[in-house]
Structures are given as structure tokens and as C-alpha cells.
Amino acid sequence: MRLLALASLFVMTLHAIEPYGIPDPMVMEDGTPVREAAQWPACKAETMRLFEKFVHGKSPELPPWDQCRAETLLEKEAFGGKGLLREVVIHFPPAGTPPVYLLIAIPKAGQPVPSFVGLNFVGNHAASPDPSVRLSDVWIPSPNPGVVDNKATEAARGTDAASWPFELAVERGYAMATLFHGDLDPDRPDWQEGVHAAFFAPGQTQPGEGEWAAVGAWAWGLRIAASYLMAQPELDPKRVCLMGHSRNGKTALWAGAQDERFALVVSNQSGCGGAALSRAGRGEQLAHINTRFPHWFVPRFHAYNGKENELPLDQHQLLALIAPRPLLVCSAEEDLWADPQGEFESCVAAAPVYRLLGTDGFAATAMPPLNHLVNSQIGYHIRPGKHEVTAADWKVFFDFADARLPKTKSE
Ligand code: GCU
């Protein structure tokens, strides 16, 4: 029986942790317990199918990189001579898919460097104040600074720069790349703009049962961006990391779960449908998210509004799909909507899979103090403050990556 409560184990060892009757991540659908690492791939495949069926839908195959085409739009020395700023446009099949634009800061290192890639909320021009970055021409939500009638204006430049401390990345020896999720799919219930329509059968106007929704499309774009990064001589293909904040954090987890090429994943305040346990019942609930953002997940997920206990999965299993790769879950004390406690509990509940696969799992048994990095293969950090991603957060991401990634390309 898959819905095994982990209660006894947790109550004995982890007083602060609630199991809520969450599914055991290491029991196969036929009830077989997973006791050895060799059994995990089959359990992982089942778990992946559950997330496809109940949450994200199935995405099309990723186009091979040799069928994609990248064109450099901008390349200049930047960051006081310490690095380069580059923007590329990536075209990919099938015909009719809109391209994505990737903005990248690359340190001058003389050897291939690790990188982070993450989606942004309002366009690359907002991530950097540099006037040579292309002004996005796709739909952007309003209100947002410098966005008029859902289009970016010059006044939007640099308005999201605090989330993308490129110079800090370069100083820390990391490339930092970002792309706008709206290039893949606008963040509204519309299936005509963005990548979905290129895959529709004649007459089809929205994704069919079991097909990808918006988060699935955004995750697919992150994977295409990763293909680009992995093909660049300045970047180490074995150390491409993912970072996502909030809805983009939900997306980073899904992309990282699907694509083992990502070496490390950071979820920043991803909350409901991200790192937080749905059954915890605090902060945002399924009925909230699915009503306000009906396009993010598949209709089958909506059927569990108010019935989280009946879901055949919970979000710790999404974290477990990233095992044994390093995973950092970050919360903010005031961001109760994202349920820091539920995010932490999810890490605890994913840890057995990480331990099964030979890592140190998760090194905390109760919520750590503020500003303390739990530095195990599943990492956790909670800081004071609100829902946002800042340079101080990035310092934690880099500290975790420094600790958990191989140091050099040859290792
Ligand atoms: C809303 C939404 C969250 C989401 C957040 C964001 O608050 O309810 O689920 O994470 O937006 O993406 O900023």
C-alpha cells in the first residue's frame, strides 16, 4: 500500500515534524518496499509518471541540441572587466515555436566554470540595467514597473536586477543565465501564444488530458537553455545548476526531476506545488493555486482541491526525484504563504531516498535557526524577511554549490 504513514518513524525521531499520512516515497505501486539502490530507478519511473499524470502532464521529447540554433545577439565585456555579458536567441523545433532569449554573465576564468540558470518573471531587460539587452516583445503581466498594456517599455530596464546579481556570480566564479518564462508560455490561461500551440493537432486549442500545462512548458524551456549552456566551451557541462524562485521554483524542481543533466537544484520559496507538502494544510492550498492560476497544472490536479489527502503523491516525492543530486530548499520567515515548515518537512521526508542512494541525506531533524545553512545533500536555509530572491540568497546558493559540486571539471 503506497500511502504508508511514516508516522512512527518520524514521531520517534523528529518531534517537530509532521508526516500527515504522506505517501512513502520508497514503496512501489504494487506494495514492494524499496530497500536497495538498484530498486530506485523503477520506483523513480513510477513516481515520475505520477507527477506527469496528476500534476504537470507529459512534455514532448526535448529537441536534440543539433536541431536547435543559437544566435548571439550581444556579447560585451562587463562587470569591470571580470566577465562577459552575452544574450543569445535560441530557435528550436517544431516549426512555429517562438524562440527563447537567454541572458548570460560569464566570468573570465580560463577554464570551464559552473553555471546557474533560472527563469525570470518579467523579461531579460528587467534582469539587467544594461541598455543593450533586448527589450522583450511578448506579453508581460501588468502591473509591473515599466510594463504598459502588457508590453515592456524602456522604463522596465533593470527593474528586476536585484534578483539577478550577475556581478556577484562572476566574482564567485559562476556563470549566471536567465530567460523569461513568458517566452515559452505567457503566464495566463492562454494556449495560443507560446510553445503549446506548435504541438496541437489540427483543431486542438488547449492541451489534452495528460498533456503539459504552463509549468511543464517553462521547465522544457529551462532544459533547452541547459542544452545551450552545456555546449559552450567556457562552461562546464557537468556543473549546470538550476535556480528558481516561487512559481519558477516549482518549475525548477520539475525540470530538475525530469533532467538528470542538471547537477544541482535550488528551490527558493517555491511553496505549494513546489517544495511544500500539499497535505500540511498551511499557507497556500490547492484550491487557491488552481483557482488563481488554472493554467499552471493539469486539470486532474484541480480535482484534488480541498482533497489533498486523496492525492496519490505529495511534494517530498518531487524532491526525491532529484536524488542523489544536491538540492537546496530555501524559505523566508515571513513567507507563510509558501509554508516554510512544510518545505522543511518535505526535505525530511525525501531524505530516505537520498540516503538509499549513498548520500548523507538531510542533516536536520528540526527547523534550523535563521540564516543557518543545513549543509547536506539536501540542503535547507531559512532567512528573515519576505517573499523575494536577493543577492544575500544567492550567496547561500553559491555557498551550497561550492560545498556540493565537484571543484573542477576533471573531478
Ligand atoms: C503567488 C502564488 C504562489 C507563487 C507566487 C509567485 O503568490 O500563489 O504559488 O509561488 O505567486 O510565483 O511569486
Short mmCIF file of C-alpha atoms and ligand atoms in Angstrom, two decimals:
data_model
loop_
_atom_site.label_atom_id
_atom_site.label_comp_id
_atom_site.label_asym_id
_atom_site.label_seq_id
_atom_site.Cartn_x
_atom_site.Cartn_y
_atom_site.Cartn_z
CA MET A 1 0.00 0.00 0.00
CA ARG A 2 1.60 3.21 -1.16
CA LEU A 3 0.01 5.59 1.34
CA LEU A 4 2.03 4.31 4.25
CA ALA A 5 2.18 6.85 7.01
CA LEU A 6 5.75 7.45 8.05
CA ALA A 7 4.31 8.43 11.40
CA SER A 8 6.01 6.05 13.75
CA LEU A 9 9.47 6.74 12.35
CA PHE A 10 9.04 10.50 12.46
CA VAL A 11 7.33 10.71 15.80
CA MET A 12 10.15 8.74 17.38
CA THR A 13 13.00 10.70 15.88
CA LEU A 14 11.74 14.07 14.69
CA HIS A 15 9.48 15.66 17.20
CA ALA A 16 8.94 18.83 15.19
CA ILE A 17 7.97 17.02 12.01
CA GLU A 18 4.51 16.02 10.95
CA PRO A 19 4.05 13.24 8.41
CA TYR A 20 0.32 13.98 7.65
CA GLY A 21 -0.05 10.49 6.18
CA ILE A 22 2.09 11.38 3.19
CA PRO A 23 2.93 8.58 0.76
CA ASP A 24 6.08 6.62 1.45
CA PRO A 25 8.45 7.61 -1.36
CA MET A 26 10.06 4.17 -1.25
CA VAL A 27 7.12 1.86 -1.81
CA MET A 28 6.26 0.67 -5.31
CA GLU A 29 2.68 0.82 -6.55
CA ASP A 30 2.34 -2.94 -6.02
CA GLY A 31 3.41 -2.51 -2.40
CA THR A 32 7.01 -3.69 -2.82
CA PRO A 33 9.27 -1.80 -0.43
CA VAL A 34 12.38 -0.24 -1.95
CA ARG A 35 15.31 -1.34 0.17
CA GLU A 36 18.24 -1.20 -2.24
CA ALA A 37 19.54 1.48 -4.57
CA ALA A 38 19.10 -0.91 -7.51
CA GLN A 39 15.32 -0.79 -6.98
CA TRP A 40 15.16 3.01 -7.10
CA PRO A 41 15.14 3.53 -10.91
CA ALA A 42 11.88 1.57 -11.22
CA CYS A 43 10.33 3.43 -8.26
CA LYS A 44 11.58 6.71 -9.68
CA ALA A 45 9.96 5.93 -13.05
CA GLU A 46 6.64 5.23 -11.31
CA THR A 47 6.91 8.45 -9.31
CA MET A 48 7.70 10.40 -12.45
CA ARG A 49 4.57 9.00 -14.10
CA LEU A 50 2.51 10.04 -11.07
CA PHE A 51 3.71 13.64 -11.35
CA GLU A 52 3.03 13.61 -15.08
CA LYS A 53 -0.46 12.23 -14.59
CA PHE A 54 -1.60 14.22 -11.56
CA VAL A 55 0.37 17.49 -11.61
CA HIS A 56 2.33 18.53 -14.69
CA GLY A 57 1.26 16.48 -17.69
CA LYS A 58 3.68 14.88 -20.09
CA SER A 59 6.02 17.15 -22.01
CA PRO A 60 7.18 16.46 -25.56
CA GLU A 61 10.64 14.97 -26.04
CA LEU A 62 13.36 17.57 -25.68
CA PRO A 63 14.68 18.56 -29.12
CA PRO A 64 18.27 17.34 -29.59
CA TRP A 65 20.69 20.24 -29.44
CA ASP A 66 21.85 19.68 -33.03
CA GLN A 67 18.29 20.52 -34.15
CA CYS A 68 18.35 23.83 -32.28
CA ARG A 69 20.08 27.01 -33.39
CA ALA A 70 21.61 29.67 -31.18
CA GLU A 71 22.50 33.13 -32.43
CA THR A 72 24.49 35.59 -30.34
CA LEU A 73 22.73 38.96 -30.16
CA LEU A 74 25.04 40.64 -27.69
CA GLU A 75 28.49 39.94 -26.32
CA LYS A 76 30.44 42.53 -24.41
CA GLU A 77 32.96 42.86 -21.66
CA ALA A 78 31.19 43.70 -18.42
CA PHE A 79 31.43 43.70 -14.62
CA GLY A 80 34.55 45.86 -14.52
CA GLY A 81 36.37 43.58 -16.92
CA LYS A 82 35.76 40.50 -14.76
CA GLY A 83 33.38 38.87 -17.17
CA LEU A 84 31.22 38.95 -20.29
CA LEU A 85 27.57 39.73 -20.77
CA ARG A 86 26.02 37.76 -23.59
CA GLU A 87 22.49 37.42 -24.94
CA VAL A 88 21.53 34.66 -27.34
CA VAL A 89 18.34 33.72 -29.11
CA ILE A 90 17.64 30.01 -29.32
CA HIS A 91 15.40 28.61 -32.05
CA PHE A 92 14.17 25.07 -31.67
CA PRO A 93 11.79 22.67 -33.41
CA PRO A 94 8.99 22.15 -34.23
CA ALA A 95 8.45 24.96 -36.70
CA GLY A 96 6.20 27.61 -35.22
CA THR A 97 7.61 27.55 -31.69
CA PRO A 98 8.63 31.01 -30.51
CA PRO A 99 12.35 31.36 -29.69
CA VAL A 100 13.75 31.89 -26.22
CA TYR A 101 16.26 34.58 -25.30
CA LEU A 102 18.97 33.72 -22.80
CA LEU A 103 20.96 36.40 -20.96
CA ILE A 104 24.24 35.16 -19.51
CA ALA A 105 27.02 36.59 -17.37
CA ILE A 106 30.23 34.59 -17.79
CA PRO A 107 33.32 35.03 -15.62
CA LYS A 108 36.70 35.30 -17.33
CA ALA A 109 38.23 32.21 -15.80
CA GLY A 110 40.50 30.49 -18.33
CA GLN A 111 38.76 27.20 -17.56
CA PRO A 112 35.18 25.92 -17.83
CA VAL A 113 33.10 27.29 -14.97
CA PRO A 114 29.95 26.06 -13.22
CA SER A 115 26.76 27.90 -14.07
CA PHE A 116 23.28 28.63 -12.76
CA VAL A 117 20.24 29.05 -14.96
CA GLY A 118 16.85 30.29 -13.86
CA LEU A 119 13.64 31.70 -15.24
CA ASN A 120 12.77 35.32 -14.65
CA PHE A 121 9.31 36.84 -14.19
CA VAL A 122 9.33 39.96 -16.37
CA GLY A 123 11.93 39.69 -19.15
CA ASN A 124 15.71 39.76 -19.52
CA HIS A 125 15.70 43.55 -19.92
CA ALA A 126 14.42 43.77 -16.33
CA ALA A 127 17.14 41.43 -15.03
CA SER A 128 19.89 43.76 -16.24
CA PRO A 129 20.04 47.56 -16.47
CA ASP A 130 22.37 47.27 -19.50
CA PRO A 131 20.68 49.20 -22.33
CA SER A 132 21.97 46.76 -24.96
CA VAL A 133 19.92 43.87 -23.60
CA ARG A 134 16.98 43.21 -25.88
CA LEU A 135 13.61 44.60 -24.73
CA SER A 136 11.17 41.69 -24.61
CA ASP A 137 8.24 41.97 -27.03
CA VAL A 138 5.99 39.23 -25.64
CA TRP A 139 3.12 39.50 -23.16
CA ILE A 140 4.20 40.53 -19.64
CA PRO A 141 1.81 40.71 -16.71
CA SER A 142 0.66 44.14 -15.57
CA PRO A 143 1.05 45.84 -13.22
CA ASN A 144 4.83 45.62 -13.31
CA PRO A 145 7.30 48.51 -13.38
CA GLY A 146 7.73 49.86 -16.89
CA VAL A 147 5.14 47.48 -18.37
CA VAL A 148 2.39 49.27 -20.28
CA ASP A 149 -0.54 47.33 -21.74
CA ASN A 150 1.38 44.10 -21.08
CA LYS A 151 4.40 45.25 -23.11
CA ALA A 152 7.83 46.22 -21.82
CA THR A 153 8.94 49.83 -22.20
CA GLU A 154 12.41 51.34 -21.68
CA ALA A 155 11.31 52.15 -18.11
CA ALA A 156 11.29 48.41 -17.35
CA ARG A 157 15.05 48.06 -17.74
CA GLY A 158 16.81 46.82 -14.66
CA THR A 159 13.64 46.77 -12.54
CA ASP A 160 14.29 43.13 -11.51
CA ALA A 161 18.08 43.46 -11.29
CA ALA A 162 18.08 42.80 -7.53
CA SER A 163 17.03 39.20 -8.24
CA TRP A 164 19.93 38.64 -10.68
CA PRO A 165 23.24 39.74 -9.10
CA PHE A 166 25.34 38.94 -12.17
CA GLU A 167 28.48 40.64 -10.87
CA LEU A 168 28.36 38.64 -7.65
CA ALA A 169 28.06 35.43 -9.69
CA VAL A 170 31.07 36.36 -11.78
CA GLU A 171 33.06 37.19 -8.64
CA ARG A 172 32.12 33.83 -7.15
CA GLY A 173 33.27 32.04 -10.33
CA TYR A 174 29.82 31.10 -11.63
CA ALA A 175 28.12 31.94 -14.88
CA MET A 176 24.55 33.13 -14.34
CA ALA A 177 21.94 32.71 -17.06
CA THR A 178 18.32 33.75 -17.14
CA LEU A 179 15.39 33.53 -19.53
CA PHE A 180 11.84 34.85 -19.35
CA HIS A 181 9.18 32.20 -18.74
CA GLY A 182 6.83 34.23 -20.92
CA ASP A 183 8.97 33.41 -23.95
CA LEU A 184 7.84 29.80 -23.52
CA ASP A 185 4.31 30.40 -22.40
CA PRO A 186 2.56 33.57 -21.19
CA ASP A 187 1.60 33.41 -17.52
CA ARG A 188 -2.14 33.44 -18.13
CA PRO A 189 -4.72 30.87 -19.18
CA ASP A 190 -3.94 31.15 -22.89
CA TRP A 191 -2.72 28.29 -25.03
CA GLN A 192 -2.32 30.11 -28.35
CA GLU A 193 0.84 32.09 -27.63
CA GLY A 194 3.86 30.11 -26.52
CA VAL A 195 5.04 26.60 -27.23
CA HIS A 196 1.86 24.57 -26.70
CA ALA A 197 0.17 25.55 -29.94
CA ALA A 198 3.04 24.22 -32.06
CA PHE A 199 2.25 20.74 -30.76
CA PHE A 200 -1.52 20.87 -31.20
CA ALA A 201 -3.25 18.51 -33.59
CA PRO A 202 -5.40 20.27 -36.23
CA GLY A 203 -8.33 21.90 -34.46
CA GLN A 204 -6.85 21.47 -30.99
CA THR A 205 -6.99 24.65 -28.88
CA GLN A 206 -5.75 23.55 -25.48
CA PRO A 207 -3.58 20.77 -24.05
CA GLY A 208 -5.39 17.44 -23.99
CA GLU A 209 -5.78 15.14 -20.98
CA GLY A 210 -2.34 14.30 -19.63
CA GLU A 211 -0.51 16.89 -21.75
CA TRP A 212 1.78 19.57 -20.33
CA ALA A 213 0.50 22.75 -18.74
CA ALA A 214 2.36 26.04 -18.21
CA VAL A 215 4.87 24.84 -15.60
CA GLY A 216 5.68 21.91 -17.88
CA ALA A 217 6.38 24.28 -20.78
CA TRP A 218 8.53 26.55 -18.64
CA ALA A 219 10.52 23.54 -17.41
CA TRP A 220 11.00 22.42 -21.01
CA GLY A 221 12.49 25.84 -21.81
CA LEU A 222 14.92 25.55 -18.91
CA ARG A 223 16.07 22.24 -20.35
CA ILE A 224 16.64 23.79 -23.77
CA ALA A 225 18.63 26.57 -22.10
CA ALA A 226 20.68 23.89 -20.34
CA SER A 227 21.46 22.28 -23.70
CA TYR A 228 22.86 25.61 -24.86
CA LEU A 229 24.93 26.10 -21.70
CA MET A 230 26.31 22.56 -21.93
CA ALA A 231 27.53 23.22 -25.46
CA GLN A 232 29.61 26.31 -24.53
CA PRO A 233 33.36 25.84 -24.10
CA GLU A 234 33.51 28.43 -21.28
CA LEU A 235 31.03 26.44 -19.21
CA ASP A 236 31.35 23.04 -17.55
CA PRO A 237 28.55 20.79 -18.87
CA LYS A 238 28.72 18.70 -15.70
CA ARG A 239 28.09 21.67 -13.40
CA VAL A 240 24.98 23.34 -14.78
CA CYS A 241 22.77 24.22 -11.81
CA LEU A 242 19.14 25.31 -11.67
CA MET A 243 17.63 28.05 -9.54
CA GLY A 244 14.01 29.05 -9.36
CA HIS A 245 12.06 31.43 -7.15
CA SER A 246 8.42 30.87 -6.31
CA ARG A 247 6.46 29.76 -9.42
CA ASN A 248 9.82 29.49 -11.14
CA GLY A 249 10.98 27.39 -8.17
CA LYS A 250 8.10 24.96 -8.73
CA THR A 251 9.31 24.86 -12.33
CA ALA A 252 12.97 24.33 -11.41
CA LEU A 253 12.03 21.33 -9.30
CA TRP A 254 10.06 19.81 -12.16
CA ALA A 255 12.85 20.49 -14.68
CA GLY A 256 15.45 19.06 -12.29
CA ALA A 257 13.32 15.99 -11.68
CA GLN A 258 12.99 15.30 -15.39
CA ASP A 259 16.51 16.11 -16.50
CA GLU A 260 19.48 14.50 -14.79
CA ARG A 261 21.88 16.75 -16.68
CA PHE A 262 21.22 19.45 -14.06
CA ALA A 263 23.94 18.97 -11.45
CA LEU A 264 22.20 20.80 -8.60
CA VAL A 265 18.79 22.36 -7.98
CA VAL A 266 17.80 25.32 -5.81
CA SER A 267 14.17 25.93 -4.90
CA ASN A 268 13.64 29.38 -3.42
CA GLN A 269 10.29 29.79 -1.63
CA SER A 270 8.57 27.51 -4.15
CA GLY A 271 5.72 26.65 -1.76
CA CYS A 272 2.53 24.98 -2.93
CA GLY A 273 3.12 22.74 -5.95
CA GLY A 274 6.84 23.18 -5.27
CA ALA A 275 8.75 22.06 -2.20
CA ALA A 276 5.94 22.40 0.38
CA LEU A 277 3.89 19.37 1.33
CA SER A 278 0.35 19.74 0.00
CA ARG A 279 -1.05 17.80 2.95
CA ALA A 280 0.48 20.17 5.54
CA GLY A 281 -2.55 22.41 5.22
CA ARG A 282 -0.80 25.69 5.93
CA GLY A 283 -0.32 28.66 3.61
CA GLU A 284 -1.43 28.25 0.01
CA GLN A 285 -3.73 25.29 -0.67
CA LEU A 286 -4.55 23.53 -3.92
CA ALA A 287 -7.90 25.33 -4.19
CA HIS A 288 -6.10 28.70 -4.01
CA ILE A 289 -3.42 27.93 -6.55
CA ASN A 290 -5.60 26.09 -9.04
CA THR A 291 -8.29 28.77 -8.97
CA ARG A 292 -5.94 31.72 -9.31
CA PHE A 293 -3.54 30.05 -11.74
CA PRO A 294 -5.63 27.47 -13.61
CA HIS A 295 -3.01 27.15 -16.35
CA TRP A 296 -0.05 26.09 -14.18
CA PHE A 297 -1.01 22.47 -13.60
CA VAL A 298 -3.14 19.85 -15.35
CA PRO A 299 -6.93 19.73 -14.74
CA ARG A 300 -6.52 16.45 -12.85
CA PHE A 301 -4.60 18.35 -10.14
CA HIS A 302 -7.60 20.67 -9.71
CA ALA A 303 -9.75 17.66 -8.87
CA TYR A 304 -7.85 17.47 -5.56
CA ASN A 305 -8.76 20.99 -4.42
CA GLY A 306 -9.67 20.56 -0.76
CA LYS A 307 -8.86 16.85 -1.06
CA GLU A 308 -5.09 16.96 -0.67
CA ASN A 309 -5.23 13.80 1.46
CA GLU A 310 -6.51 11.84 -1.51
CA LEU A 311 -3.66 12.77 -3.84
CA PRO A 312 -1.61 9.67 -4.63
CA LEU A 313 1.57 11.73 -4.18
CA ASP A 314 2.98 14.63 -2.23
CA GLN A 315 5.72 17.11 -2.90
CA HIS A 316 8.52 15.32 -0.99
CA GLN A 317 8.40 12.80 -3.84
CA LEU A 318 9.19 15.57 -6.30
CA LEU A 319 12.28 16.38 -4.22
CA ALA A 320 13.18 12.68 -4.16
CA LEU A 321 13.13 12.60 -7.98
CA ILE A 322 16.21 14.85 -7.90
CA ALA A 323 18.20 12.38 -5.76
CA PRO A 324 21.08 11.84 -5.41
CA ARG A 325 21.98 15.25 -6.85
CA PRO A 326 22.40 18.18 -4.44
CA LEU A 327 19.15 20.01 -3.75
CA LEU A 328 18.80 23.21 -1.74
CA VAL A 329 15.41 24.28 -0.41
CA CYS A 330 15.22 27.88 0.81
CA SER A 331 12.42 29.57 2.74
CA ALA A 332 11.79 33.02 4.20
CA GLU A 333 10.42 33.51 7.69
CA GLU A 334 7.62 35.89 6.69
CA ASP A 335 6.65 33.94 3.58
CA LEU A 336 3.97 31.89 5.28
CA TRP A 337 2.07 31.57 2.00
CA ALA A 338 4.88 29.24 0.84
CA ASP A 339 4.80 27.36 4.19
CA PRO A 340 8.45 27.19 5.35
CA GLN A 341 7.61 24.40 7.79
CA GLY A 342 6.01 22.34 5.01
CA GLU A 343 9.08 22.94 2.82
CA PHE A 344 11.34 21.77 5.61
CA GLU A 345 9.22 18.70 6.32
CA SER A 346 9.35 17.81 2.65
CA CYS A 347 13.17 17.69 2.89
CA VAL A 348 12.95 15.37 5.89
CA ALA A 349 10.55 13.09 4.04
CA ALA A 350 12.69 12.98 0.87
CA ALA A 351 15.85 12.16 2.81
CA PRO A 352 15.40 8.36 2.94
CA VAL A 353 15.73 8.25 -0.87
CA TYR A 354 18.86 10.36 -0.73
CA ARG A 355 20.33 8.06 1.92
CA LEU A 356 19.37 4.96 -0.06
CA LEU A 357 21.41 6.37 -2.94
CA GLY A 358 24.50 6.70 -0.76
CA THR A 359 24.46 10.37 0.23
CA ASP A 360 24.29 11.98 3.65
CA GLY A 361 20.59 12.76 3.11
CA PHE A 362 19.31 15.64 5.21
CA ALA A 363 21.26 16.74 8.28
CA ALA A 364 18.47 18.38 10.26
CA THR A 365 15.80 16.90 12.47
CA ALA A 366 14.16 20.16 13.48
CA MET A 367 13.79 23.55 11.85
CA PRO A 368 17.26 25.19 11.93
CA PRO A 369 17.83 28.71 13.27
CA LEU A 370 17.52 31.61 10.86
CA ASN A 371 20.46 32.14 8.48
CA HIS A 372 21.96 28.70 9.14
CA LEU A 373 22.70 26.56 6.09
CA VAL A 374 21.89 22.88 6.62
CA ASN A 375 24.73 21.60 4.50
CA SER A 376 23.85 18.07 3.48
CA GLN A 377 22.99 16.67 0.03
CA ILE A 378 19.52 18.02 0.68
CA GLY A 379 20.28 21.50 1.97
CA TYR A 380 17.90 23.85 3.73
CA HIS A 381 18.04 27.51 4.66
CA ILE A 382 15.55 29.92 6.17
CA ARG A 383 16.23 33.63 6.50
CA PRO A 384 14.30 36.52 7.99
CA GLY A 385 12.21 38.57 5.61
CA LYS A 386 9.69 38.23 2.86
CA HIS A 387 8.96 36.54 -0.43
CA GLU A 388 11.74 37.52 -2.86
CA VAL A 389 15.17 36.47 -4.07
CA THR A 390 18.08 38.72 -3.21
CA ALA A 391 21.87 38.86 -3.52
CA ALA A 392 22.07 37.54 0.06
CA ASP A 393 20.06 34.50 -1.06
CA TRP A 394 22.41 33.97 -3.99
CA LYS A 395 25.36 33.97 -1.58
CA VAL A 396 23.73 30.99 0.15
CA PHE A 397 23.14 29.28 -3.22
CA PHE A 398 26.81 29.75 -4.14
CA ASP A 399 27.98 28.56 -0.70
CA PHE A 400 25.90 25.41 -1.12
CA ALA A 401 27.14 24.86 -4.68
CA ASP A 402 30.75 25.44 -3.58
CA ALA A 403 30.27 22.77 -0.92
CA ARG A 404 28.40 20.25 -3.02
CA LEU A 405 29.67 20.46 -6.61
CA PRO A 406 32.93 18.91 -7.78
CA LYS A 407 35.60 21.60 -7.58
CA THR A 408 36.98 21.29 -11.09
CA LYS A 409 35.86 19.99 -14.44
CA SER A 410 38.12 16.93 -14.27
CA GLU A 411 36.85 15.64 -10.91
C1 GCU B 1 1.50 33.55 -5.90
C2 GCU B 1 1.17 32.08 -5.88
C3 GCU B 1 2.35 31.22 -5.45
C4 GCU B 1 3.57 31.59 -6.25
C5 GCU B 1 3.82 33.06 -6.21
C6 GCU B 1 4.97 33.54 -7.09
O1 GCU B 1 1.68 34.01 -4.59
O2 GCU B 1 0.05 31.90 -5.05
O3 GCU B 1 2.07 29.85 -5.63
O4 GCU B 1 4.68 30.85 -5.81
O5 GCU B 1 2.67 33.76 -6.64
O6 GCU B 1 5.28 32.90 -8.09
O7 GCU B 1 5.52 34.61 -6.78
#
